Coordinates of C-alpha atoms in Angstrom, one line a residue:
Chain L
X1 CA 15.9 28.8 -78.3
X2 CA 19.1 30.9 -80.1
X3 CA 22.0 32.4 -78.1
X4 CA 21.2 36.2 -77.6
X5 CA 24.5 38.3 -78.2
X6 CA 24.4 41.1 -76.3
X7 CA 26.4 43.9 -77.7
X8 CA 28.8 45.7 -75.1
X9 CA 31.5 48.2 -75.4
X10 CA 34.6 46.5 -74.3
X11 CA 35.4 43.4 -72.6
X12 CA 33.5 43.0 -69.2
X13 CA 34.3 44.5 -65.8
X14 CA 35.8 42.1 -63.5
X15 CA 36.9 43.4 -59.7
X16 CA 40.1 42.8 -58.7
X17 CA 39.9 42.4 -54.3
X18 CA 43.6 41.9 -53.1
X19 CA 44.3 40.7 -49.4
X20 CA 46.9 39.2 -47.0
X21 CA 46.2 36.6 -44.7
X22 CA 42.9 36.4 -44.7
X23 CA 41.5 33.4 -42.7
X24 CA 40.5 30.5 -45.2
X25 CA 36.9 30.3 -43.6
X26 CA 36.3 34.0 -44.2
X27 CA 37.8 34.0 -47.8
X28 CA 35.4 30.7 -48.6
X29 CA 32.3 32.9 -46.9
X30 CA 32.7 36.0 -48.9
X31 CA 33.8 33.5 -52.4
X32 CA 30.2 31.8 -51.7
X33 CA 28.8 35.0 -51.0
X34 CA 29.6 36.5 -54.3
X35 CA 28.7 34.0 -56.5
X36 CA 25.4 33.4 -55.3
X37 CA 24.2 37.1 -55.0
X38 CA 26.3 39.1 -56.9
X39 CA 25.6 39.8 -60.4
X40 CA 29.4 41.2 -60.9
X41 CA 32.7 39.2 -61.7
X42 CA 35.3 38.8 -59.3
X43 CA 39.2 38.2 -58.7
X44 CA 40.2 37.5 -55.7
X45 CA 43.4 37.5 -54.5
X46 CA 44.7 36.2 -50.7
X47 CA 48.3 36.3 -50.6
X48 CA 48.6 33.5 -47.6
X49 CA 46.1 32.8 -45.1
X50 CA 47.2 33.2 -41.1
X51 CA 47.7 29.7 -39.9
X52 CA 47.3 26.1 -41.2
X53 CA 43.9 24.9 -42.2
X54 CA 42.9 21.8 -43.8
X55 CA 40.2 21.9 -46.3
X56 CA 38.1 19.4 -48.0
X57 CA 35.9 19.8 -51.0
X58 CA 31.9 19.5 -50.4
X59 CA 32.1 15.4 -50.5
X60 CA 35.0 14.8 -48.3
X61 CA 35.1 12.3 -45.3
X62 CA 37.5 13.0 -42.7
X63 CA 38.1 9.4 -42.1
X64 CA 39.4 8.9 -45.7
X65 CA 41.2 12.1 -45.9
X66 CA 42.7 13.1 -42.7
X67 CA 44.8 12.0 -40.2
X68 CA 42.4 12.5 -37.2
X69 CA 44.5 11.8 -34.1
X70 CA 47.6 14.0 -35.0
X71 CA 45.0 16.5 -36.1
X72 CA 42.9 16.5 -32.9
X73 CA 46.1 16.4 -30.7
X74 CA 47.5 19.3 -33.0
X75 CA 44.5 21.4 -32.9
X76 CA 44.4 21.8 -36.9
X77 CA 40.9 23.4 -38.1
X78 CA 39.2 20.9 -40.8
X79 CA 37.1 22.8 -43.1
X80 CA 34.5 21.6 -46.0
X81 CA 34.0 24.1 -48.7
X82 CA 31.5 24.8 -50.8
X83 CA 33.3 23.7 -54.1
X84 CA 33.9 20.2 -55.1
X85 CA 37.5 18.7 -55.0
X86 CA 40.2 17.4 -53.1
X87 CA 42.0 18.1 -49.8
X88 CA 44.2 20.7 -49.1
X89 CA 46.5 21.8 -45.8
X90 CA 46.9 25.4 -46.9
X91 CA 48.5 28.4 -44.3
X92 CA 50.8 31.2 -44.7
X93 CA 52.8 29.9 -47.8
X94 CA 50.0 29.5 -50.0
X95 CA 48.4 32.1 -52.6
X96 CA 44.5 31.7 -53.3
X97 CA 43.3 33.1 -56.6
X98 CA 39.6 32.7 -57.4
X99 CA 37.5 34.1 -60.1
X100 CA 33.7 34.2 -59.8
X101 CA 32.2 35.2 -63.1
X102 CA 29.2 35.6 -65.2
X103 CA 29.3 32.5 -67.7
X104 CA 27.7 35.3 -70.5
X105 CA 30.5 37.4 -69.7
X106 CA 33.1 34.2 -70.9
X107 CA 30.9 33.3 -72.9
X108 CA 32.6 31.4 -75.2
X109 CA 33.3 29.0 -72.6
X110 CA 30.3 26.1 -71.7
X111 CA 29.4 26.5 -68.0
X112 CA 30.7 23.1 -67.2
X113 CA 33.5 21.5 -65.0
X114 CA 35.9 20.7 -68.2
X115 CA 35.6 24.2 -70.4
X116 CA 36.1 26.5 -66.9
X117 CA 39.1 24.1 -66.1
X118 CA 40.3 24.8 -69.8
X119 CA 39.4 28.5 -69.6
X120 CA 41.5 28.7 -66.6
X121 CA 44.9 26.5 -68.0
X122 CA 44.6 29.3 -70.4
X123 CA 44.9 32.1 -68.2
X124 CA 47.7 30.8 -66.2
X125 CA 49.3 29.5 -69.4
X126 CA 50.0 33.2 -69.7
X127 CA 51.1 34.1 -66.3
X128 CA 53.8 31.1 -66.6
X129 CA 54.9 31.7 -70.0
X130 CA 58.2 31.9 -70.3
X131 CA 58.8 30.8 -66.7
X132 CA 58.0 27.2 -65.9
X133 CA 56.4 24.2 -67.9
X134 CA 53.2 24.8 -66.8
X135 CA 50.5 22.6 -67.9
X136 CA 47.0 21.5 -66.6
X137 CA 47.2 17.7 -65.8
X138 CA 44.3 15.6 -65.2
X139 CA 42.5 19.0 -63.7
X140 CA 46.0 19.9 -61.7
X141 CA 48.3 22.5 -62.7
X142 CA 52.0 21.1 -62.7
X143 CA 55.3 21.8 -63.3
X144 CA 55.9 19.0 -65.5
X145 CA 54.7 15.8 -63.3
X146 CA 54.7 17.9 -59.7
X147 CA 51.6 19.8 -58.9
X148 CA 51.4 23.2 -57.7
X149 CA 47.7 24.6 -57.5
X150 CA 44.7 22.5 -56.5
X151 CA 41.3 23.4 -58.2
X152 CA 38.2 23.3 -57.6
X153 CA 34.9 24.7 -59.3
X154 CA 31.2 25.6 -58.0
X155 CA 28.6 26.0 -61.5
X156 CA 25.6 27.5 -60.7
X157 CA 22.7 28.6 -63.3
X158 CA 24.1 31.8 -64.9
X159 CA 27.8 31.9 -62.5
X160 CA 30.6 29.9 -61.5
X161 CA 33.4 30.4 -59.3
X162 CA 36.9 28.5 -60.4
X163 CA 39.6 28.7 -57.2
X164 CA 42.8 27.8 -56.8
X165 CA 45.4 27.3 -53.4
X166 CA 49.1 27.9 -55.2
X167 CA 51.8 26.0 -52.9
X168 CA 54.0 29.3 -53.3
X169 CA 56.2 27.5 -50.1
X170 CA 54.7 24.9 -47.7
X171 CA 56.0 23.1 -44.6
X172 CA 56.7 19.8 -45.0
X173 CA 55.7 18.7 -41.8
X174 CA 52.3 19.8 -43.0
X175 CA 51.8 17.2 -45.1
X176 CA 51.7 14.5 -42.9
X177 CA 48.0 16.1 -41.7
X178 CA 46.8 13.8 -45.2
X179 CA 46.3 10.9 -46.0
X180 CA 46.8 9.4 -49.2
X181 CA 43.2 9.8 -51.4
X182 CA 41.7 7.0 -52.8
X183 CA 40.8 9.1 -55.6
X184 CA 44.0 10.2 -56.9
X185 CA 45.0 11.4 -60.8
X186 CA 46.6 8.4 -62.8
X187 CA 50.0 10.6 -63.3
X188 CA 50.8 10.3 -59.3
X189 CA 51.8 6.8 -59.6
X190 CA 51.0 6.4 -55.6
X191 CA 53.9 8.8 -55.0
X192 CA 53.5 10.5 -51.0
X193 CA 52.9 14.2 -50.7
X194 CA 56.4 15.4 -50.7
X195 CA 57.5 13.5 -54.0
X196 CA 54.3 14.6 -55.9
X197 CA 53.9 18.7 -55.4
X198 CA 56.3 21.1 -55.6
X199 CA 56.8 24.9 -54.7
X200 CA 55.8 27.8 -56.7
X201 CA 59.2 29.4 -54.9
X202 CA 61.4 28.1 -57.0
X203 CA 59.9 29.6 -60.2
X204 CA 58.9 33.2 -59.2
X205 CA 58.3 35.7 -56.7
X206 CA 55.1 36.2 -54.8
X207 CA 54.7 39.6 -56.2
X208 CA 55.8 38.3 -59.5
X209 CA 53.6 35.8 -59.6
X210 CA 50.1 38.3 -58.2
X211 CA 51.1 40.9 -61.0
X212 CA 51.4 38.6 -63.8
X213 CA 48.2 37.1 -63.0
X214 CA 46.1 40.1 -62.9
X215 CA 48.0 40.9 -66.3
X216 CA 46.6 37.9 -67.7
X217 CA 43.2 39.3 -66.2
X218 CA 43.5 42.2 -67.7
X219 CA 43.6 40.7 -71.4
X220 CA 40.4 38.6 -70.6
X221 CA 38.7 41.8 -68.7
X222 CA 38.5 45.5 -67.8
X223 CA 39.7 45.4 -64.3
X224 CA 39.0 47.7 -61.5
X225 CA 40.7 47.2 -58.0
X226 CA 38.3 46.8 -55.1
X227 CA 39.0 47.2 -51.0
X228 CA 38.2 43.7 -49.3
X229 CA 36.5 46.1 -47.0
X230 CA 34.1 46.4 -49.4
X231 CA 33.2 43.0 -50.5
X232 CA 32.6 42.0 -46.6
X233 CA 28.8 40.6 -46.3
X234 CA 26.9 43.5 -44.5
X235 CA 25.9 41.7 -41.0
X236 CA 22.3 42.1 -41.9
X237 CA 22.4 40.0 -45.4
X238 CA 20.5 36.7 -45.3
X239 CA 22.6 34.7 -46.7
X240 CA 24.0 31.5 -45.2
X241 CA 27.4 30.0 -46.5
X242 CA 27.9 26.7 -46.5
X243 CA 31.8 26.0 -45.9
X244 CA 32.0 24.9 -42.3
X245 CA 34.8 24.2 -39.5
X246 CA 34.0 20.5 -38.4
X247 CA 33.5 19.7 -35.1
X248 CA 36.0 18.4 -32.5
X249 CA 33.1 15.8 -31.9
X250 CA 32.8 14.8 -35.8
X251 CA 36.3 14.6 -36.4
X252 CA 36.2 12.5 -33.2
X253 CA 33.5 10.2 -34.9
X254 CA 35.3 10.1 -38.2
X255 CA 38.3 8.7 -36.2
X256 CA 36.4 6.0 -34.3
X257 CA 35.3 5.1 -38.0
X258 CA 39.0 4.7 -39.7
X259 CA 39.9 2.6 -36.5
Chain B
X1 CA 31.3 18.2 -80.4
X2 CA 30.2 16.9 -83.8
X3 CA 30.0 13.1 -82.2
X4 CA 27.9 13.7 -79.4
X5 CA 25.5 15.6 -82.2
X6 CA 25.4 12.7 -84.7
X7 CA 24.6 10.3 -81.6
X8 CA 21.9 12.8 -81.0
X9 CA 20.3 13.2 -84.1
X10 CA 20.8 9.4 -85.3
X11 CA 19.1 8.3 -81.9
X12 CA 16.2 10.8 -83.0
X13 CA 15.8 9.2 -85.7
X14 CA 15.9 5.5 -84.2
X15 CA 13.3 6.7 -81.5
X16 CA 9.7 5.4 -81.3
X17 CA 7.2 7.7 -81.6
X18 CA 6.3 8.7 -77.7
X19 CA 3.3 6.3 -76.3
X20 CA 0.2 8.3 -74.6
X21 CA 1.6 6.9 -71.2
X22 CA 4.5 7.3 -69.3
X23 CA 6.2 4.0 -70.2
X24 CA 9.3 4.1 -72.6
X25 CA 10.3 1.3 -74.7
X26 CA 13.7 -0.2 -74.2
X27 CA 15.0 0.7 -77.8
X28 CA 14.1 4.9 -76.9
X29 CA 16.2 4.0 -73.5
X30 CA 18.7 2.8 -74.8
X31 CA 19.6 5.1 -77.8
X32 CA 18.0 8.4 -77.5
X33 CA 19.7 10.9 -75.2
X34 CA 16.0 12.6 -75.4
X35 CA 13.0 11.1 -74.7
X36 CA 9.5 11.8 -76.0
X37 CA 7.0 12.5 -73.4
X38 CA 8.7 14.5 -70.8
X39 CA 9.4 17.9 -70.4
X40 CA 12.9 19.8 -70.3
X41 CA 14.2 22.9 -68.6
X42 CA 17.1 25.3 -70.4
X43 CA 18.7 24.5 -67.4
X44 CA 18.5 20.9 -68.8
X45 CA 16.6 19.4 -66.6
X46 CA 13.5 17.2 -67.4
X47 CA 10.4 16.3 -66.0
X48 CA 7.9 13.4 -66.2
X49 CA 4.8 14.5 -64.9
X50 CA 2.3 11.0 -64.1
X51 CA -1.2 12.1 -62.2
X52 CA -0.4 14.1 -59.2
X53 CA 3.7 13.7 -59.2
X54 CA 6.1 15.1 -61.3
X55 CA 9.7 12.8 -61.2
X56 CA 12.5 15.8 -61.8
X57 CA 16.0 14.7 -63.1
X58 CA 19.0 15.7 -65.3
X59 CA 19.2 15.2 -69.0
X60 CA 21.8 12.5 -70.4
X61 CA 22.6 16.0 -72.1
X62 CA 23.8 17.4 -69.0
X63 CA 25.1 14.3 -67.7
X64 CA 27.5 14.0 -70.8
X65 CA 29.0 17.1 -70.2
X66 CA 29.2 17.1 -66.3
X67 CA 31.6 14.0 -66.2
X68 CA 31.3 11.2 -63.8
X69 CA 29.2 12.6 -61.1
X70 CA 30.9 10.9 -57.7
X71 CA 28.2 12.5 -55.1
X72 CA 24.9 14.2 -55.0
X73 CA 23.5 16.3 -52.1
X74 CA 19.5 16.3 -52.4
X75 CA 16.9 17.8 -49.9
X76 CA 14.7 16.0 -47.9
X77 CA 11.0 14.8 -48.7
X78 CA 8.8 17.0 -47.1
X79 CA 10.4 20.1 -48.1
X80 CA 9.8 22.3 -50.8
X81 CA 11.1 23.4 -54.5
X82 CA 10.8 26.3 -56.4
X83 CA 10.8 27.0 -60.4
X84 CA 14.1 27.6 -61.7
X85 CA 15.9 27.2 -58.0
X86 CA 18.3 25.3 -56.9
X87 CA 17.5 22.3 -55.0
X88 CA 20.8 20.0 -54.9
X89 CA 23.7 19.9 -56.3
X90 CA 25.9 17.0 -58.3
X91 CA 29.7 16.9 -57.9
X92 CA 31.7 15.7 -60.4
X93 CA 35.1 16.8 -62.1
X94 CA 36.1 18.7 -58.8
X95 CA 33.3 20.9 -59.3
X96 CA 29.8 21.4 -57.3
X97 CA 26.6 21.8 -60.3
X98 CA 23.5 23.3 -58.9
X99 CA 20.3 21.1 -59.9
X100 CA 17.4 23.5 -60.4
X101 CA 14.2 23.0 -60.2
X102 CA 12.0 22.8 -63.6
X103 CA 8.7 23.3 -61.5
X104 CA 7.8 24.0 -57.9
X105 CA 5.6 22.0 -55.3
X106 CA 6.1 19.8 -52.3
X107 CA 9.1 17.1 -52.4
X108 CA 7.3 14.0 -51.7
X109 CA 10.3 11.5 -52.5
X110 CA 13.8 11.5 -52.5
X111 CA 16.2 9.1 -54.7
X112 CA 18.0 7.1 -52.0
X113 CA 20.3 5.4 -54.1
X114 CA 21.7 8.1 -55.7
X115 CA 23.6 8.5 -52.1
X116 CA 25.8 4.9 -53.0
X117 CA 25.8 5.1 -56.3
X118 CA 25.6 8.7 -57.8
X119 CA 27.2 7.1 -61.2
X120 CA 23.4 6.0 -62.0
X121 CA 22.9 9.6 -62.9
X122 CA 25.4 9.2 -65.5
X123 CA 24.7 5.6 -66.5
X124 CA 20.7 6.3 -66.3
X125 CA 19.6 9.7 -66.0
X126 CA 16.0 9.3 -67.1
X127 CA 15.4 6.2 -65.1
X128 CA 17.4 5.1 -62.5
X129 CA 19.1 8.4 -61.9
X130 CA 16.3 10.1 -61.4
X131 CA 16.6 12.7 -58.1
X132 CA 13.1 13.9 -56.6
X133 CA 9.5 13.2 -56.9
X134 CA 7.3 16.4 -56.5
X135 CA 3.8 17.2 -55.9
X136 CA 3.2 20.6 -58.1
X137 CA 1.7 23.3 -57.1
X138 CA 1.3 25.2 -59.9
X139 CA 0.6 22.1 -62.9
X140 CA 0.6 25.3 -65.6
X141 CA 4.3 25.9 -64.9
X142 CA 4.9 22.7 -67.0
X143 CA 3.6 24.5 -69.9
X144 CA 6.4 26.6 -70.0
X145 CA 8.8 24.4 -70.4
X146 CA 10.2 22.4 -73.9
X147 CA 9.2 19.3 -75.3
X148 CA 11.6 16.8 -77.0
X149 CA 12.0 18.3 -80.3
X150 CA 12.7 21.9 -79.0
X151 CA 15.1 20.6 -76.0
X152 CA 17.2 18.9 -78.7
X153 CA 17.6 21.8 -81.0
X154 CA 18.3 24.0 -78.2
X155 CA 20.8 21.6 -76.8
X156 CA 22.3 21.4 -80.2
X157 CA 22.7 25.6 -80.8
X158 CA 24.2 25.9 -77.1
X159 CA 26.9 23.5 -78.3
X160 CA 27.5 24.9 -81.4
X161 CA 27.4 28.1 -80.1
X162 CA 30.7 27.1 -78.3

C-alpha cells in the first residue's frame, strides 16, 4: 500500500485564530472541536486565560495530583482535558499555543507521540533562536534544566493536535495547588515546583514571543488570520467535548481517598 | 529505523508457517512483530476472527512506536463499533492515540486488565494486550483488510517513507 504524494501548489494553509483570555474550558472545547471535525489546520493562540485553572491530562487522579483541601477551600476549577499529559495550574500569565493539523499536510512527520513532539522542538527551536537555550527535554521544553511549556498531544486517524501552556509569568503561590507527580522526567531530580520551571518573562516579551511564533509558522505554512468568533461551535453542532470541570463532590471523593 | 526493519524481516523469516487454527506457536510469539493468521488494518490494528467473535487489538508495530502506553480508555460490552471509528484511545508519551475499529459489530467483551496494567499492550499486544471482543455484523468487512505479508510491507514503506 505506497504513500500517495499529492501534488499542491505551496505549502498548506494553516489558520492563525488569536485571543486573550479566553477561559481554558472553552479554549479545550473549541481545540477538541477542530480536530475531530475539521478537515483544516489550525494555530491557535490564547494570550492568558481569565483566572487560575488546574488541568490534568485525560489519565489524571486528583488524589495523586492535587492538593484537594486548599483547592476545595479556594474554589480552584480542576479540569481533565482531552490530551494526555501532566498537570498544569495555568491563569492570566500563561500563553497557550496549539496546532491541530493534517498529519498529510506534515507529512514528513509519523503521526506518533515522539515525531509531533520533534516536529514541534523544531518550530520553537526557531522562535528561541538567538534568545534562550531552548531545548526539548524528556518531552519538556526548558531553558537549560528549568521547564517552561508543558505539552501534551491528542493523534487521531488522519489529525493530531500538539498544545502547549508557556509560563510567560506565574504566581508562585499557585504552585502549592500541586502535588509532586509520581511520574516525573528523570532531569527534575525531585526538585519542588518553584526550583524546577521558570518564566518565559525573563527571556522575551509577550508580543515578542506571539510574533516570532507565527513567524516560525509561517515557514512551515501559508497562514491566514482567522476571528475566534469564527471558530466558535455553532450551538446546533452535535458534537460533545470531552474536557470537563470536575465536580465539587469528586474532588471531594478523591480527597477522602489520599487521606 | 533500519533496526526495527531488520527485527522485522529477520522475525519473518524465523516465523512458522500460519496453522489452519487460531493457535500460535510460542517461537511466532515471541519473535515476529506480525503474525500469520490474523488480519491488519492501515490504521495498524489487527484482528483475529474465531467462529462468531472477532478479538480486535494494536499491532506490536503500533505499539513500538506509541511508547509505553500508561492508560487505556475502552467502551463497554454491550455497545457498539464501527469500521474505521474510533472506539478507545491509549495514552502514552503525554499524548491520547485513537484505537479504531478494523470491523464493526456488537462489543461483547472488554479487556479488564488492560485498566491495571496497560503496559501488556506493549509487552503483549497480540495476546495479552488484546482490547475488545466483537460480534461482526458485517463478516465481509474482514475481506478488506491485509493479511501478514501485505501489513508488513506496508508497515515497512510508511517508515521509510519518513
Amino acid at each position: 500500500m505506497a504513500t500517495r504524494q499529492v501534488a499542491r501548489a505551496g505549502p498548506p494553509l494553516m489558520n492563525i485564530v488569536k485571543m486573550k483570555g479566553v477561559p481554558i474550558l472553552q479554549q479545550l472545547e473549541v481545540e477538541e472541536c477542530l480536530l475531530r471535525t475539521s478537515s483544516e489546520n489550525w494555530c491557535i493562540i490564547n494570550d492568558g486565560t481569565d483566572k487560575p485553572n488546574i488541568v490534568m491530562g485525560i489519565s489524571g487522579k486528583p488524589a495523586e495530583l492535587v492538593e484537594i483541601r486548599p483547592v476545595l477551600e479556594d474554589k480552584i476549577p480542576v479540569i481533565r482535558r482531552f490530551t494526555g499529559g501532566g498537570t498544569v495550574i495555568v491563569d492570566h500569565g500563561t500563553i497557550f499555543v496549539s496546532f491541530i493539523c493534517n498529519k498529510d499536510d506534515v507529512a514528513d512527520v509519523q503521526p506518533y507521540p515522539r515525531p509531533i513532539m520533534s516536529w514541534s522542538s523544531l518550530l520553537y527551536s526557531q522562535v528561541f533562536q538567538g534568545i534562550a537555550d531552548f531545548r526539548l527535554r524528556e518531552n519538556d521544553y526548558v531553558f537549560g534544566h528549568r521547564k517552561f511549556g508543558g505539552n501534551a498531544q491528542s493523534i487521531t486517524k488522519n489529525r493530531w493536535i500538539h498544545h502547549t501552556s508557556f509560563l510567560w509569568d506565574y504566581e508562585a503561590r499557585n504552585m502549592s495547588y500541586l502535588k509532586l507527580p509520581k511520574r516525573a522526567p528523570e532531569y527534575r531530580l525531585a526538585r519542588d515546583h518553584l526550583d524546577f520551571i521558570c518564566p518565559m518573562k525573563d527571556y522575551l516579551s509577550r508580543s515578542d514571543f506571539i510574533t516570532r511564533t507565527i513567524d516560525a509558522a509561517e515557514s512551515h505554512f501559508s497562514v491566514e488570520s482567522t476571528e475566534f468568533e469564527a471558530v466558535k461551535p455553532p450551538s446546533n453542532m452535535k458534537f460533545t467535548p470531552t474536557s470537563r470541570l470536575l465536580t465539587n463532590q469528586e474532588l471531594e471523593a478523591a480527597g477522602n481517598t489520599s487521606i | 529505523m533500519a533496526l526495527r526493519i531488520w527485527a522485522s524481516s529477520t522475525a519473518n523469516a524465523l516465523r512458522l508457517s500460519s496453522a489452519t487454527g487460531p493457535h500460535f506457536s510460542p517461537l511466532s510469539r515471541s519473535f515476529s512483530s506480525v503474525l500469520d493468521g490474523l488480519k491488519y488494518a492501515n490504521s495498524h490494528e489487527w484482528v483475529k476472527h474465531e467462529g462468531h467473535v472477532a478479538t480486535i487489538g494494536i499491532t506490536h508495530h503500533a505499539q513500538d512506536h506509541l511508547g509505553e502506553v500508561v492508560f487505556v480508555e475502552l467502551p463497554e460490552a454491550g455497545g457498539s463499533v464501527t469500521k474505521d471509528t474510533s472506539f478507545g484511545a491509549v495514552e502514552s508519551v503525554k499524548a491520547t492515540s485513537d484505537i479504531n475499529s478494523p470491523i464493526s459489530g456488537e462489543i461483547v467483551e472488554v479487556n479488564s486488565k488492560l485498566s491495571s496494567t496497560p503496559g501488556l499492550i506493549n509487552s503483549s499486544p497480540y495476546e495479552h494486550g488484546w482490547m475488545i471482543k466483537v460480534k461482526p455484523s458485517n463478516p465481509k468487512e474482514l475481506e478488506h483488510l491485509m493479511g501478514a505479508k501485505q501489513y508488513t510491507k506496508f508497515c515497512e514503506e510508511e517508515d521509510a517513507a519518513h
